CSV table of C-alpha atoms in Angstrom, one decimal:
chain,number,residue,atom,x,y,z
A,1,ALA,CA,-2.0,-25.6,-18.8
A,2,GLN,CA,1.1,-23.6,-19.4
A,3,THR,CA,1.9,-21.7,-16.2
A,4,VAL,CA,4.7,-20.0,-14.4
A,5,THR,CA,4.7,-19.8,-10.6
A,6,GLN,CA,6.7,-17.2,-8.6
A,7,SER,CA,6.2,-18.2,-5.0
A,8,GLN,CA,7.9,-15.1,-3.4
A,9,PRO,CA,5.7,-12.0,-3.9
A,10,GLU,CA,8.4,-10.0,-2.1
A,11,MET,CA,12.0,-10.3,-1.3
A,12,SER,CA,14.6,-8.0,0.2
A,13,VAL,CA,18.3,-7.9,0.3
A,14,GLN,CA,21.1,-5.8,1.7
A,15,GLU,CA,23.3,-4.0,-0.7
A,16,ALA,CA,26.4,-6.0,-1.8
A,17,GLU,CA,24.6,-9.3,-0.6
A,18,THR,CA,23.2,-12.2,-2.7
A,19,VAL,CA,19.6,-13.0,-3.2
A,20,THR,CA,17.9,-15.8,-5.2
A,21,LEU,CA,14.4,-15.5,-6.6
A,22,SER,CA,12.5,-18.7,-7.4
A,23,CYS,CA,10.5,-19.7,-10.4
A,24,THR,CA,8.8,-22.9,-11.4
A,25,TYR,CA,7.0,-23.5,-14.7
A,26,ASP,CA,4.8,-26.1,-16.3
A,27,THR,CA,5.0,-27.2,-20.0
A,28,SER,CA,4.8,-30.4,-22.0
A,29,GLU,CA,7.2,-29.0,-24.6
A,30,SER,CA,10.9,-30.0,-24.8
A,31,ASP,CA,12.1,-27.0,-26.8
A,32,TYR,CA,11.6,-23.6,-25.1
A,33,TYR,CA,13.3,-20.5,-23.7
A,34,LEU,CA,13.2,-19.2,-20.2
A,35,PHE,CA,13.6,-15.7,-19.2
A,36,TRP,CA,14.0,-13.3,-16.3
A,37,TYR,CA,12.7,-9.8,-17.0
A,38,LYS,CA,13.1,-6.8,-14.8
A,39,GLN,CA,10.5,-4.0,-14.4
A,40,PRO,CA,11.8,-0.9,-12.5
A,41,PRO,CA,9.4,1.7,-11.2
A,42,SER,CA,9.7,3.5,-14.6
A,43,ARG,CA,7.7,0.5,-15.9
A,44,GLN,CA,9.9,-0.4,-18.9
A,45,MET,CA,10.6,-4.1,-18.9
A,46,ILE,CA,14.2,-5.1,-19.5
A,47,LEU,CA,15.5,-8.6,-20.3
A,48,VAL,CA,17.9,-9.7,-17.5
A,49,ILE,CA,18.9,-13.1,-18.7
A,50,ARG,CA,17.8,-15.9,-21.1
A,51,GLN,CA,18.2,-19.7,-21.0
A,52,GLU,CA,17.6,-22.1,-23.8
A,53,ALA,CA,16.0,-25.4,-22.5
A,54,TYR,CA,18.3,-27.6,-24.6
A,55,LYS,CA,21.5,-26.1,-23.0
A,56,GLN,CA,22.5,-27.8,-19.7
A,57,GLN,CA,24.9,-25.0,-18.8
A,58,ASN,CA,23.4,-22.3,-16.7
A,59,ALA,CA,23.3,-18.8,-18.2
A,60,THR,CA,25.2,-16.0,-16.7
A,61,GLU,CA,25.2,-12.3,-17.3
A,62,ASN,CA,27.6,-10.3,-15.1
A,63,ARG,CA,26.1,-10.4,-11.6
A,64,PHE,CA,23.1,-12.3,-12.6
A,65,SER,CA,23.1,-16.2,-13.0
A,66,VAL,CA,20.4,-18.9,-13.1
A,67,ASN,CA,20.1,-22.3,-11.7
A,68,PHE,CA,18.1,-24.3,-14.4
A,69,GLN,CA,16.7,-27.5,-13.3
A,70,LYS,CA,15.0,-29.0,-16.3
A,71,ALA,CA,13.5,-32.1,-14.7
A,72,ALA,CA,12.2,-30.2,-11.8
A,73,LYS,CA,11.0,-27.5,-14.1
A,74,SER,CA,12.7,-24.9,-11.9
A,75,PHE,CA,14.5,-21.7,-13.1
A,76,SER,CA,15.8,-19.5,-10.2
A,77,LEU,CA,17.7,-16.2,-10.6
A,78,LYS,CA,20.7,-15.4,-8.4
A,79,ILE,CA,21.7,-11.8,-8.1
A,80,SER,CA,25.2,-11.3,-6.5
A,81,ASP,CA,26.6,-8.1,-5.1
A,82,SER,CA,23.1,-6.5,-5.1
A,83,GLN,CA,23.0,-2.9,-5.9
A,84,LEU,CA,20.3,-0.2,-5.2
A,85,GLY,CA,19.5,-0.2,-8.9
A,86,ASP,CA,18.4,-3.8,-8.8
A,87,ALA,CA,15.3,-2.9,-6.9
A,88,ALA,CA,12.4,-3.7,-9.2
A,89,MET,CA,9.7,-6.3,-10.0
A,90,TYR,CA,11.2,-9.4,-11.4
A,91,PHE,CA,9.2,-11.6,-13.8
A,92,CYS,CA,10.1,-15.2,-14.8
A,93,ALA,CA,8.7,-16.2,-18.2
A,94,TYR,CA,9.0,-18.9,-20.9
A,95,SER,CA,8.2,-19.2,-24.5
A,96,VAL,CA,7.7,-22.2,-26.6
A,97,GLY,CA,10.2,-22.5,-29.5
A,98,GLY,CA,9.4,-20.7,-32.7
A,99,TYR,CA,7.2,-18.1,-31.1
A,100,ASN,CA,7.5,-14.8,-29.1
A,101,LYS,CA,4.5,-15.4,-27.0
A,102,LEU,CA,5.8,-15.3,-23.5
A,103,ILE,CA,4.0,-16.8,-20.4
A,104,PHE,CA,4.8,-14.6,-17.4
A,105,GLY,CA,4.6,-15.3,-13.7
A,106,ALA,CA,3.1,-12.8,-11.3
A,107,GLY,CA,6.4,-11.4,-10.3
A,108,THR,CA,8.6,-10.9,-7.3
A,109,ARG,CA,9.2,-7.4,-5.9
A,110,LEU,CA,12.8,-7.0,-4.8
A,111,ALA,CA,13.8,-4.3,-2.3
A,112,VAL,CA,17.4,-3.6,-1.9
A,113,HIS,CA,18.5,-1.9,1.4
A,114,PRO,CA,21.6,0.2,1.8
B,1,GLU,CA,19.3,4.0,-31.5
B,2,THR,CA,15.7,4.8,-30.6
B,3,GLY,CA,13.9,2.4,-28.4
B,4,VAL,CA,10.2,1.4,-28.3
B,5,THR,CA,7.9,4.3,-27.7
B,6,GLN,CA,4.3,4.2,-27.0
B,7,SER,CA,1.5,6.8,-26.9
B,8,PRO,CA,-0.4,7.9,-25.0
B,9,THR,CA,1.1,7.2,-21.7
B,10,HIS,CA,-2.2,7.6,-19.8
B,11,LEU,CA,-5.8,7.7,-20.9
B,12,ILE,CA,-9.2,7.5,-19.3
B,13,LYS,CA,-12.2,6.1,-21.2
B,14,THR,CA,-15.8,5.1,-20.4
B,15,ARG,CA,-17.3,1.7,-20.7
B,16,GLY,CA,-18.5,1.0,-24.2
B,17,GLN,CA,-16.0,3.4,-25.9
B,18,GLN,CA,-13.2,2.5,-28.2
B,19,VAL,CA,-9.5,3.2,-27.8
B,20,THR,CA,-6.4,3.1,-30.0
B,21,LEU,CA,-2.9,2.7,-28.6
B,22,ARG,CA,0.2,3.3,-30.7
B,23,CYS,CA,3.7,1.9,-30.7
B,24,SER,CA,6.9,2.7,-32.5
B,25,SER,CA,9.3,-0.2,-32.7
B,26,GLN,CA,13.0,-0.1,-32.1
B,27,SER,CA,15.0,0.6,-35.2
B,28,GLY,CA,15.6,-2.6,-37.3
B,29,HIS,CA,12.9,-4.7,-35.5
B,30,ASN,CA,10.2,-6.1,-37.7
B,31,THR,CA,8.1,-8.0,-35.1
B,32,VAL,CA,5.8,-6.2,-32.6
B,33,SER,CA,3.9,-7.9,-29.7
B,34,TRP,CA,1.3,-6.5,-27.4
B,35,TYR,CA,0.8,-7.4,-23.8
B,36,GLN,CA,-1.9,-6.5,-21.2
B,37,GLN,CA,-0.6,-6.1,-17.6
B,38,ALA,CA,-3.4,-5.9,-15.0
B,39,LEU,CA,-2.5,-4.3,-11.6
B,40,GLY,CA,-0.3,-6.7,-9.6
B,41,GLN,CA,0.0,-9.4,-12.3
B,42,GLY,CA,2.4,-10.4,-15.0
B,43,PRO,CA,1.9,-9.4,-18.6
B,44,GLN,CA,-0.5,-11.5,-20.7
B,45,PHE,CA,0.1,-11.9,-24.4
B,46,ILE,CA,-2.5,-10.4,-26.7
B,47,PHE,CA,-1.0,-10.8,-30.1
B,48,GLN,CA,2.1,-10.5,-32.4
B,49,TYR,CA,2.6,-8.9,-35.7
B,50,TYR,CA,5.3,-9.8,-38.2
B,51,ARG,CA,5.5,-7.9,-41.5
B,52,GLU,CA,2.0,-6.5,-41.2
B,53,GLU,CA,0.4,-9.8,-40.5
B,54,GLU,CA,-0.9,-11.2,-37.2
B,55,ASN,CA,1.1,-14.4,-36.5
B,56,GLY,CA,0.1,-15.3,-33.1
B,57,ARG,CA,-2.8,-14.5,-30.6
B,58,GLY,CA,-3.5,-15.0,-27.0
B,59,ASN,CA,-6.7,-15.6,-25.3
B,60,PHE,CA,-8.3,-12.3,-26.0
B,61,PRO,CA,-11.7,-11.7,-27.7
B,62,PRO,CA,-12.0,-10.3,-31.2
B,63,ARG,CA,-12.7,-6.7,-29.9
B,64,PHE,CA,-8.9,-6.6,-29.4
B,65,SER,CA,-7.5,-6.1,-32.9
B,66,GLY,CA,-4.3,-4.6,-34.2
B,67,LEU,CA,-2.4,-3.3,-37.1
B,68,GLN,CA,1.3,-3.1,-38.2
B,69,PHE,CA,2.3,-0.6,-40.8
B,70,PRO,CA,5.2,-0.9,-43.4
B,71,ASN,CA,7.5,1.0,-41.1
B,72,TYR,CA,6.8,-1.7,-38.4
B,73,SER,CA,4.9,0.7,-36.1
B,74,SER,CA,1.8,-0.8,-34.7
B,75,GLU,CA,-1.6,0.0,-33.2
B,76,LEU,CA,-3.8,-1.9,-30.7
B,77,ASN,CA,-7.5,-1.2,-30.9
B,78,VAL,CA,-10.0,-2.2,-28.3
B,79,ASN,CA,-13.6,-1.8,-29.0
B,80,ALA,CA,-16.6,-1.8,-26.5
B,81,LEU,CA,-14.4,-1.2,-23.6
B,82,GLU,CA,-15.1,-3.1,-20.3
B,83,LEU,CA,-14.1,-2.2,-16.8
B,84,ASP,CA,-11.8,-5.2,-16.8
B,85,ASP,CA,-9.8,-3.8,-19.7
B,86,SER,CA,-8.2,-1.3,-17.3
B,87,ALA,CA,-4.5,-2.2,-17.3
B,88,LEU,CA,-1.1,-1.2,-18.5
B,89,TYR,CA,-0.7,-2.1,-22.3
B,90,LEU,CA,2.8,-2.9,-23.2
B,91,CYS,CA,4.3,-3.0,-26.7
B,92,ALA,CA,7.4,-5.0,-27.4
B,93,SER,CA,9.5,-5.2,-30.5
B,94,SER,CA,12.0,-7.8,-31.6
B,95,PRO,CA,14.4,-8.4,-34.4
B,96,ARG,CA,13.0,-12.0,-34.7
B,97,THR,CA,9.8,-13.9,-34.2
B,98,ASP,CA,11.0,-16.8,-32.2
B,99,THR,CA,13.5,-15.9,-29.5
B,100,GLY,CA,11.3,-14.3,-26.9
B,101,GLU,CA,13.9,-11.5,-26.6
B,102,LEU,CA,11.7,-8.5,-26.4
B,103,PHE,CA,12.3,-4.9,-26.1
B,104,PHE,CA,9.5,-3.1,-24.2
B,105,GLY,CA,8.1,0.3,-24.2
B,106,GLU,CA,7.0,2.1,-21.0
B,107,GLY,CA,3.4,1.2,-21.8
B,108,SER,CA,0.0,3.0,-21.9
B,109,ARG,CA,-2.0,3.1,-18.8
B,110,LEU,CA,-5.7,2.7,-19.7
B,111,THR,CA,-8.4,3.3,-17.1
B,112,VAL,CA,-12.0,2.4,-17.9
B,113,LEU,CA,-14.7,4.1,-15.8
């Protein structure tokens, strides 16, 4: 079965500090994409970062970076210099190549404290 | 650039009724996907439309159906509503069918009584 597991239902971080959100997934495919999406209280989901499974180099987008361990099927998100606007639900997801069907995890709620 | 818009934002129906949810895709996007997000869970893929044809479907019964129009806007129809259909329904558009890079609307919150 294709699944995504986010083992941390809730996390918190102090403003300006660094936090890492965990994600593991299960797929037998070799070609796939991995994503982190953010869902603020306004509900609109926003793509944070994307990783192509065939690329060994970890993706980075400004303060957001991932640690992609393909053999371990692990895909964690690191947020550096956390800001109050980073507070949201974060969903890890993957899709098999050639398709926009995303398999989402249950999410991690991130709180950012001033 | 206009983003993805959905209507209505909230609605209440009773069991057995039918509902239609609407979505306008982002300008230039020809692919629309629909997701169901139950409370406290991640979104689940319902189906995807590309150039007015369904080209992918998740594990949802046939009473979930959709349409895509020539302007790439889309509808989600749910017949014979059940209590478990209560959820946030998210529409997402994309310029391609295969990258997973989706642009979401704010969703339609459906409550079935």
